[in-house]
Amino acid sequence: LPEGMEERTKGKGMIIRGWAPQVLILDHQATGGFVTHCGWNSLLEGVAAGLPMVTWPVGAEQFYNEKLVTQVLRTGVSVGAKRHVKVMEDFISREKVEKAVREVLVGEEAEERRRRAKKLSEMAKAAVEEGG
């Protein structure tokens, strides 16, 4: 972390060192969306939490998983990553990230995305119940 970061964020946020309790964070009422690298476990956790997603794949099967979220389930917006990240020059601009976050959180399309995400969450939870 940059020097002084902890002091500047004291009382405004939280810095978690080590493994973050992702499921608890995703299930928190203040969490409105999920920026994800599109790993399968993360996608399942996002679906179970009923959250719309900002997708940012970096390698392996993540690009296929992104297609599922953005084109099939239609609960996510891509930041525009097009290939496996191998070098530092392969980056996504802050403007693209901001645009995707806004698309997930603001507007009528965002509300529709959120409705679909909530419905998927209900279906996922019902599927793991007895008789589901």
PDB file of C-alpha atoms in Angstrom, residues 9 11 50 67 90 117 124:
ATOM      1  CA  THR A   9      -8.803   5.850   4.770  1.00  0.00           C
ATOM      2  CA  GLY A  11     -12.978   5.739   9.318  1.00  0.00           C
ATOM      3  CA  GLY A  50     -27.841 -11.796  -6.684  1.00  0.00           C
ATOM      4  CA  LYS A  67     -19.566 -14.357 -22.264  1.00  0.00           C
ATOM      5  CA  ASP A  90      -2.158  -4.799 -21.659  1.00  0.00           C
ATOM      6  CA  ALA A 117     -29.430 -11.177 -11.050  1.00  0.00           C
ATOM      7  CA  ALA A 124     -29.647 -20.919  -7.371  1.00  0.00           C
TER       8      ALA A 124
END
